[in-house]
Short mmCIF file of N, CA, C and O in Angstrom, two decimals:
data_model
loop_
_atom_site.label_atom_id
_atom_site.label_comp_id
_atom_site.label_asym_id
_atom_site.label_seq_id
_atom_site.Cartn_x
_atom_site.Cartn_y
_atom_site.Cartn_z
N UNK A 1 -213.51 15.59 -71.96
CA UNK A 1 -212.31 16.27 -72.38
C UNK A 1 -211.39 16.58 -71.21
O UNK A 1 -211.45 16.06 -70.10
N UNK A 2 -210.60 17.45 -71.60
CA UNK A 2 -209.45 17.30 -70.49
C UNK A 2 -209.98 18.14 -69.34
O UNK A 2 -209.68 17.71 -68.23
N UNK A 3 -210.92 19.58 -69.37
CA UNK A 3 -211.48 20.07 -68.27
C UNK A 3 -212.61 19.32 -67.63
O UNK A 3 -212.95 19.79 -66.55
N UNK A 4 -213.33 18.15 -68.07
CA UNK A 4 -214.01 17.18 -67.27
C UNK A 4 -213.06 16.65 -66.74
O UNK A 4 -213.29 16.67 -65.53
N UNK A 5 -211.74 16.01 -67.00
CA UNK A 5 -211.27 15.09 -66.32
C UNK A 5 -210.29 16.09 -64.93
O UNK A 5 -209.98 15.78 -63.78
N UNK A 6 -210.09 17.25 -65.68
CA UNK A 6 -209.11 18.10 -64.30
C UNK A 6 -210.91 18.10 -63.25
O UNK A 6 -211.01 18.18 -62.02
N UNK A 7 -211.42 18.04 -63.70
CA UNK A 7 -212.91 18.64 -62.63
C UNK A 7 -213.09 17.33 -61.91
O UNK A 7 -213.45 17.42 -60.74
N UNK A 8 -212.90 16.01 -62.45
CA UNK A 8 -213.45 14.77 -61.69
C UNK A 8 -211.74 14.52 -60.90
O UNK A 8 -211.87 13.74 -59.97
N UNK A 9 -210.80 14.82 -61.01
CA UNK A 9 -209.80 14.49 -59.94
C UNK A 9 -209.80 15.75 -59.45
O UNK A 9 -208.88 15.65 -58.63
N UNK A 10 -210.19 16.83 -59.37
CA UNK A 10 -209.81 17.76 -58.42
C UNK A 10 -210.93 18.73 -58.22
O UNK A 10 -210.91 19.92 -58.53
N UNK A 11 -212.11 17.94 -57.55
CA UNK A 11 -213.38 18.52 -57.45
C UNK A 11 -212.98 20.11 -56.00
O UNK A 11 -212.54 20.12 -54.85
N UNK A 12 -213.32 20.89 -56.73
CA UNK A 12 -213.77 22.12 -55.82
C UNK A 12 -212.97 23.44 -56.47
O UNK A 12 -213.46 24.52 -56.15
N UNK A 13 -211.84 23.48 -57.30
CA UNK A 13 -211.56 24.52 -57.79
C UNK A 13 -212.11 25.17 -58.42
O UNK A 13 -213.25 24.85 -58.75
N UNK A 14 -211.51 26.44 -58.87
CA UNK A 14 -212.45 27.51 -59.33
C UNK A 14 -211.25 27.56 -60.80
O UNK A 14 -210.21 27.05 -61.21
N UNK A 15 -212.29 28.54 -61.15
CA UNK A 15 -211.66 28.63 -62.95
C UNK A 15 -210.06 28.95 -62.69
O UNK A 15 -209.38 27.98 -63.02
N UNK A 16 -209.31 30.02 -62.21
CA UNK A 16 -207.94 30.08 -62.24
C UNK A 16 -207.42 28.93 -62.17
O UNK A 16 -206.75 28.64 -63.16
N UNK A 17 -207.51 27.92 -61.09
CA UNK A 17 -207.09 27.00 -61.22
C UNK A 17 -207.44 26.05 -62.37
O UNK A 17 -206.46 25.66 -63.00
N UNK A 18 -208.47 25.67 -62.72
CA UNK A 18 -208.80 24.86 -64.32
C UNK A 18 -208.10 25.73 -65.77
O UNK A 18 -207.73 25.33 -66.88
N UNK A 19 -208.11 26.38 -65.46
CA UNK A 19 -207.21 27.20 -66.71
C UNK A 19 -206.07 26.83 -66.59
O UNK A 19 -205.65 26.34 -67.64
N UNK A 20 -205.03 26.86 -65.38
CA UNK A 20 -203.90 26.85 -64.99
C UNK A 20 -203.57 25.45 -65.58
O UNK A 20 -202.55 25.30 -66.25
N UNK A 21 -204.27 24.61 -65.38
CA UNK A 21 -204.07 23.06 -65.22
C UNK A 21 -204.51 22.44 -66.78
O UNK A 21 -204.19 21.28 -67.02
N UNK A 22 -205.03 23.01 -67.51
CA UNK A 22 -205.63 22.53 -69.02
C UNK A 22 -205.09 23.62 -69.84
O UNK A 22 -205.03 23.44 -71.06
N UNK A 23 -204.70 24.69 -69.35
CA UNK A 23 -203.85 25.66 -70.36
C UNK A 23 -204.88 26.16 -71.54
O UNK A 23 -204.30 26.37 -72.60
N UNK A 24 -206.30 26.40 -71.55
CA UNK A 24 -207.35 26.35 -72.13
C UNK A 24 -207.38 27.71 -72.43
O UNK A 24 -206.90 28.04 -71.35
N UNK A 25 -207.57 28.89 -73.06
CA UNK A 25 -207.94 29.89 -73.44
C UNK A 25 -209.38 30.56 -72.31
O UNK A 25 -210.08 29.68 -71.82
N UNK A 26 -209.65 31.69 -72.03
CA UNK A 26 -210.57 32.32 -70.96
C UNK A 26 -212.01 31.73 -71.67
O UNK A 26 -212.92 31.09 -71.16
N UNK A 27 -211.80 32.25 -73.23
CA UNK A 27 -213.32 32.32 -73.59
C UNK A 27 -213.95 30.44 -73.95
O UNK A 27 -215.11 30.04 -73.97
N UNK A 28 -212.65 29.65 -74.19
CA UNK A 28 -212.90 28.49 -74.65
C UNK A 28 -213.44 27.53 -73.12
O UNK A 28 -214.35 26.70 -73.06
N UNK A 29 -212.33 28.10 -71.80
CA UNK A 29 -212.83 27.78 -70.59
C UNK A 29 -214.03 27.89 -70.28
O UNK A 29 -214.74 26.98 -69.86
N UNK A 30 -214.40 29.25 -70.52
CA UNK A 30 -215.80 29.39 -70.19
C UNK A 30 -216.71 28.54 -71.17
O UNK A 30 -217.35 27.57 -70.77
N UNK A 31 -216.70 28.79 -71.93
CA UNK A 31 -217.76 28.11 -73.18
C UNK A 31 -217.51 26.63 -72.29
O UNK A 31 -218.26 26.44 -71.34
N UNK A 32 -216.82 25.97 -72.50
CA UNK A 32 -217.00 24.66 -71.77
C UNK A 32 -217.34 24.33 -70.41
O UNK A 32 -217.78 23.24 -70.04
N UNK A 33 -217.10 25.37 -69.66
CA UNK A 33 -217.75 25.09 -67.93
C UNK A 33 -219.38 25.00 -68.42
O UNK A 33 -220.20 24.08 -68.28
N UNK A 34 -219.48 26.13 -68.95
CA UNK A 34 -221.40 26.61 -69.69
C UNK A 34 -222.02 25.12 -70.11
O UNK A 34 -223.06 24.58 -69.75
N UNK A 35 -221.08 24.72 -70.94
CA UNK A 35 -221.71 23.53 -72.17
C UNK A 35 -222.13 22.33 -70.95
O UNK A 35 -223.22 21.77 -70.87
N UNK A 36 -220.82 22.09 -69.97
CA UNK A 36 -220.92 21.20 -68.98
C UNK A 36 -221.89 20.92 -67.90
O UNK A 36 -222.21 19.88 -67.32
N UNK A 37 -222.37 22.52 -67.78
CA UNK A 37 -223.54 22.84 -66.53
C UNK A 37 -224.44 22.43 -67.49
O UNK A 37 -224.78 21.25 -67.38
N UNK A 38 -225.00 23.15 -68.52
CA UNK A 38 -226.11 23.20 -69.43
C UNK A 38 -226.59 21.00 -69.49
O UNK A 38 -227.65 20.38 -69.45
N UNK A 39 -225.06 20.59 -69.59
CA UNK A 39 -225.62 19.07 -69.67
C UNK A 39 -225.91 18.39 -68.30
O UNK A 39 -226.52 17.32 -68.26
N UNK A 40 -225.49 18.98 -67.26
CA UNK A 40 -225.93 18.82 -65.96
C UNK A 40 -224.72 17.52 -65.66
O UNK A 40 -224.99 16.52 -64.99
N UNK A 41 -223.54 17.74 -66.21
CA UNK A 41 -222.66 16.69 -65.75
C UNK A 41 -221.44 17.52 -64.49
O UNK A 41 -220.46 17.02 -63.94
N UNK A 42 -221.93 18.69 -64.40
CA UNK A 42 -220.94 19.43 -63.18
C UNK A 42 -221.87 20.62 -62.84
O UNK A 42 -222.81 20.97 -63.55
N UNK A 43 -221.45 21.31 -61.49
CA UNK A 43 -222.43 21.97 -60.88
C UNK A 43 -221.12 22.87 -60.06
O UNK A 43 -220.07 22.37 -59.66
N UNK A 44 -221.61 24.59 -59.95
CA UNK A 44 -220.85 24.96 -59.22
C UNK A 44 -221.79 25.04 -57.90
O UNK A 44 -223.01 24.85 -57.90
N UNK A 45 -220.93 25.37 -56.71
CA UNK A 45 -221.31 24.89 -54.82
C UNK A 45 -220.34 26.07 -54.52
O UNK A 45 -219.13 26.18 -54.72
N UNK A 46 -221.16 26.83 -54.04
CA UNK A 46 -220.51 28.09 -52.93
C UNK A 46 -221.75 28.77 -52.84
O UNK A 46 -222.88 28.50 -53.26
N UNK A 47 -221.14 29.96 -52.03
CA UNK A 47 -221.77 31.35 -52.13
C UNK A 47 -221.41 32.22 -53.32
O UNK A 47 -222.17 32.72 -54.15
N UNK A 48 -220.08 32.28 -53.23
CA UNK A 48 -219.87 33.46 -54.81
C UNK A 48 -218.31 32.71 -55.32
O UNK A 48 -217.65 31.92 -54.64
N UNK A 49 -218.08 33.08 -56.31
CA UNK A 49 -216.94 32.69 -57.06
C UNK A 49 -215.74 32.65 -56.70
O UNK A 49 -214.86 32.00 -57.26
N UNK A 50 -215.56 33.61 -55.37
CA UNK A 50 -213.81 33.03 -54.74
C UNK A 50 -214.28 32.58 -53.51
O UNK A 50 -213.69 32.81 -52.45
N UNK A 51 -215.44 31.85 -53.60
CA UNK A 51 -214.85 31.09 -51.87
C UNK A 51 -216.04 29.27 -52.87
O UNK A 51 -216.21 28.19 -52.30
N UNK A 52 -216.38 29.49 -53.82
CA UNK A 52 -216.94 28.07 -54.18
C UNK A 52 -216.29 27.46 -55.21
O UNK A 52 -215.24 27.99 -55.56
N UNK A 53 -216.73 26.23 -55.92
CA UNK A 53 -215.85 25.70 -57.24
C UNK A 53 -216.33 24.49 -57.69
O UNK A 53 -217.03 23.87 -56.89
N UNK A 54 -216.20 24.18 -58.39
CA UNK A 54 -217.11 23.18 -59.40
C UNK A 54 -216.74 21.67 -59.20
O UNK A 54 -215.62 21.20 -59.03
N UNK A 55 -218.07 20.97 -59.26
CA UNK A 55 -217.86 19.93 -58.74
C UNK A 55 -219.01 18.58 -59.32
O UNK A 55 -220.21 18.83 -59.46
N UNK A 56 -218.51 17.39 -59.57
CA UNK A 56 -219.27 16.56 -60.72
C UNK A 56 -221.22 16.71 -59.90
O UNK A 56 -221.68 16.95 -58.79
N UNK A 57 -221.66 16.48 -60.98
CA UNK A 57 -223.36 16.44 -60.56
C UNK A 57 -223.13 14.88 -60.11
O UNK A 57 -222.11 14.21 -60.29
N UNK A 58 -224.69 14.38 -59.28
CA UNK A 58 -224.61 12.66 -59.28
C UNK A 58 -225.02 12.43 -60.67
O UNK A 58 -224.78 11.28 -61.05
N UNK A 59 -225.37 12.90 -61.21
CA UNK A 59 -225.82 12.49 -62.98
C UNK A 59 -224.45 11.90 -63.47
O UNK A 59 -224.49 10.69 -63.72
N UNK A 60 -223.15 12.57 -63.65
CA UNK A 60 -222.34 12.59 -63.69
C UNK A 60 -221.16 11.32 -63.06
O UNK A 60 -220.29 10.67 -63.65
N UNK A 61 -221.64 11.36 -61.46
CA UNK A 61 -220.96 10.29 -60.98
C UNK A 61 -221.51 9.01 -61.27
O UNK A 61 -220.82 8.02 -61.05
N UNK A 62 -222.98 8.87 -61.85
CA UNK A 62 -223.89 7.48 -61.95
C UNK A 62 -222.84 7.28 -63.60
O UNK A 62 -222.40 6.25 -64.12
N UNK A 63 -222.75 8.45 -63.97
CA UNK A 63 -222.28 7.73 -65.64
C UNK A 63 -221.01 6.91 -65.49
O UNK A 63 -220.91 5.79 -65.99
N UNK A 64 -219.76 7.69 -64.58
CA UNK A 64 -218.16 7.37 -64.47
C UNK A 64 -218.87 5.67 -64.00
O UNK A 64 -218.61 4.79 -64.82
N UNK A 65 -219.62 5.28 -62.89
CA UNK A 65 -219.44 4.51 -62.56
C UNK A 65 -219.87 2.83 -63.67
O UNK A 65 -219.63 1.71 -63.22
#
């Protein structure tokens, strides 16, 4: 959907920015980051939530390819 595809061209942002960019609702954002981890096709990478940001799993990059 359209927050996989903002996540595979613009790997490392954090939710403000994916909201900003898909215009998605807070709770519908979230529900879909959740659904996305849960399938292991994206993974968040930091320490805490304003200095990390989400980014495709290789599960993920083996499928695009």
């Amino acid at each position: 959907g359209v927050l996989l595809t903002s996540i595979a061209l613009n790997e490392g942002q954090r939710v403000p920015w994916y909201k900003e960019v898909t215009e998605l609702p807070d709770t519908t954002l979230e529900r879909y980051l959740k659904l996305l981890k849960d399938a292991g096709l994206i993974e968040f990478k930091g320490e805490a939530s304003q200095t990390g940001g989400y980014f495709l799993t290789e599960k993920m990059r083996t499928i695009l390819r």
